């Protein structure tokens, strides 16, 4: 289906009654990694909700548009969610592209 990297929220899509949704999400690995739906392959889109982050993630930050890198080393960042105000980064954080569901990540040790 060619949609392996598609991972957008579809809950507001208007689907005509009787539309064939068979295998709509089959093979859409980025979508199924980010969302859970009533049926993993068929949806429907209105039933898809963003999957919860694993409890092992102590903090969730959004650096998606505010990170400056030099190669894979983070030079500066700003948390768009405003929850990283008291985090002190220890060492040299690295920037990893396309870690999960097409999303990027910053790896660091917090002090």
Protein backbone atom coordinates (compact mmCIF):
# COMPACT_ATOMS: atom_id res chain seq x y z
CA UNK A 1 0.00 0.00 0.00
CA UNK A 2 3.02 2.33 0.15
CA UNK A 3 1.92 4.03 3.37
CA UNK A 4 4.51 2.56 5.72
CA UNK A 5 5.63 6.00 6.96
CA UNK A 6 2.16 7.59 7.25
CA UNK A 7 1.32 8.36 10.90
CA UNK A 8 -1.26 11.17 11.06
CA UNK A 9 -4.29 11.41 13.34
CA UNK A 10 -7.34 10.31 11.33
CA UNK A 11 -10.14 10.64 13.89
CA UNK A 12 -11.64 13.66 12.13
CA UNK A 13 -11.75 12.05 8.68
CA UNK A 14 -15.26 11.80 7.24
CA UNK A 15 -15.69 8.37 5.64
CA UNK A 16 -18.73 7.64 3.47
CA UNK A 17 -21.05 4.91 4.71
CA UNK A 18 -20.20 1.64 3.01
CA UNK A 19 -16.65 2.72 2.11
CA UNK A 20 -14.31 -0.24 1.75
CA UNK A 21 -11.71 0.09 4.53
CA UNK A 22 -10.34 -3.44 4.18
CA UNK A 23 -6.62 -3.50 4.92
CA UNK A 24 -6.52 0.30 5.10
CA UNK A 25 -3.71 0.16 7.69
CA UNK A 26 -2.14 -3.17 6.68
CA UNK A 27 1.61 -2.65 6.44
CA UNK A 28 1.36 0.93 7.71
CA UNK A 29 4.00 0.31 10.36
CA UNK A 30 4.46 3.96 11.35
CA UNK A 31 0.71 4.39 11.88
CA UNK A 32 0.26 1.18 13.89
CA UNK A 33 3.27 2.08 16.06
CA UNK A 34 1.71 5.44 16.95
CA UNK A 35 -2.05 4.69 17.03
CA UNK A 36 -4.32 1.90 18.22
CA UNK A 37 -7.56 1.27 16.32
CA UNK A 38 -10.53 -1.04 16.83
CA UNK A 39 -9.06 -3.23 14.07
CA UNK A 40 -5.32 -3.08 13.39
CA UNK A 41 -5.72 -3.50 9.62
CA UNK A 42 -9.12 -1.97 8.87
CA UNK A 43 -9.67 0.83 11.45
CA UNK A 44 -12.06 2.54 10.97
CA UNK A 45 -10.14 5.85 11.18
CA UNK A 46 -12.62 7.31 13.68
CA UNK A 47 -11.68 4.55 16.15
CA UNK A 48 -7.93 5.28 16.09
CA UNK A 49 -6.43 6.91 19.18
CA UNK A 50 -2.83 7.84 19.89
CA UNK A 51 -1.16 4.97 21.72
CA UNK A 52 0.06 5.79 25.23
CA UNK A 53 3.78 6.25 25.74
CA UNK A 54 5.43 3.41 27.67
CA UNK A 55 5.52 3.93 31.43
CA UNK A 56 9.29 3.56 31.23
CA UNK A 57 9.45 7.08 29.80
CA UNK A 58 9.63 9.26 32.89
CA UNK A 59 9.28 12.49 30.94
CA UNK A 60 7.78 13.38 27.58
CA UNK A 61 9.20 16.41 25.84
CA UNK A 62 8.57 17.87 22.40
CA UNK A 63 11.76 19.10 20.76
CA UNK A 64 10.39 18.54 17.25
CA UNK A 65 10.92 22.06 15.93
CA UNK A 66 13.32 23.54 18.46
CA UNK A 67 16.46 21.44 18.37
CA UNK A 68 19.73 22.65 16.87
CA UNK A 69 22.28 20.00 16.00
CA UNK A 70 25.79 19.69 14.69
CA UNK A 71 25.82 16.29 13.06
CA UNK A 72 24.23 14.03 15.66
CA UNK A 73 25.21 16.18 18.68
CA UNK A 74 22.58 18.48 20.17
CA UNK A 75 23.76 22.09 20.50
CA UNK A 76 20.56 23.61 21.90
CA UNK A 77 16.92 22.71 22.39
CA UNK A 78 13.69 24.08 23.78
CA UNK A 79 10.84 21.92 25.07
CA UNK A 80 7.69 22.93 23.15
CA UNK A 81 5.53 21.34 25.87
CA UNK A 82 7.19 23.43 28.58
CA UNK A 83 7.83 20.48 30.89
CA UNK A 84 11.62 20.38 30.77
CA UNK A 85 12.21 23.51 32.81
CA UNK A 86 14.07 21.73 35.64
CA UNK A 87 15.98 19.13 33.63
CA UNK A 88 19.75 19.34 33.68
CA UNK A 89 21.38 17.46 30.82
CA UNK A 90 24.57 15.60 31.73
CA UNK A 91 27.12 14.69 29.05
CA UNK A 92 26.65 15.16 25.31
CA UNK A 93 23.09 14.55 24.15
CA UNK A 94 22.70 12.96 20.74
CA UNK A 95 19.98 13.45 18.15
CA UNK A 96 18.59 10.29 16.55
CA UNK A 97 16.45 10.54 13.43
CA UNK A 98 13.45 8.30 12.68
CA UNK A 99 13.59 6.35 15.95
CA UNK A 100 9.95 5.23 16.05
CA UNK A 101 7.00 5.92 13.77
CA UNK A 102 9.04 8.46 11.83
CA UNK A 103 9.71 10.49 14.97
CA UNK A 104 13.12 11.76 16.07
CA UNK A 105 14.61 11.53 19.56
CA UNK A 106 17.14 13.20 21.80
CA UNK A 107 19.12 10.78 23.94
CA UNK A 108 20.57 12.15 27.16
CA UNK A 109 21.11 11.49 30.84
CA UNK A 110 19.19 13.86 33.11
CA UNK A 111 20.68 14.98 36.39
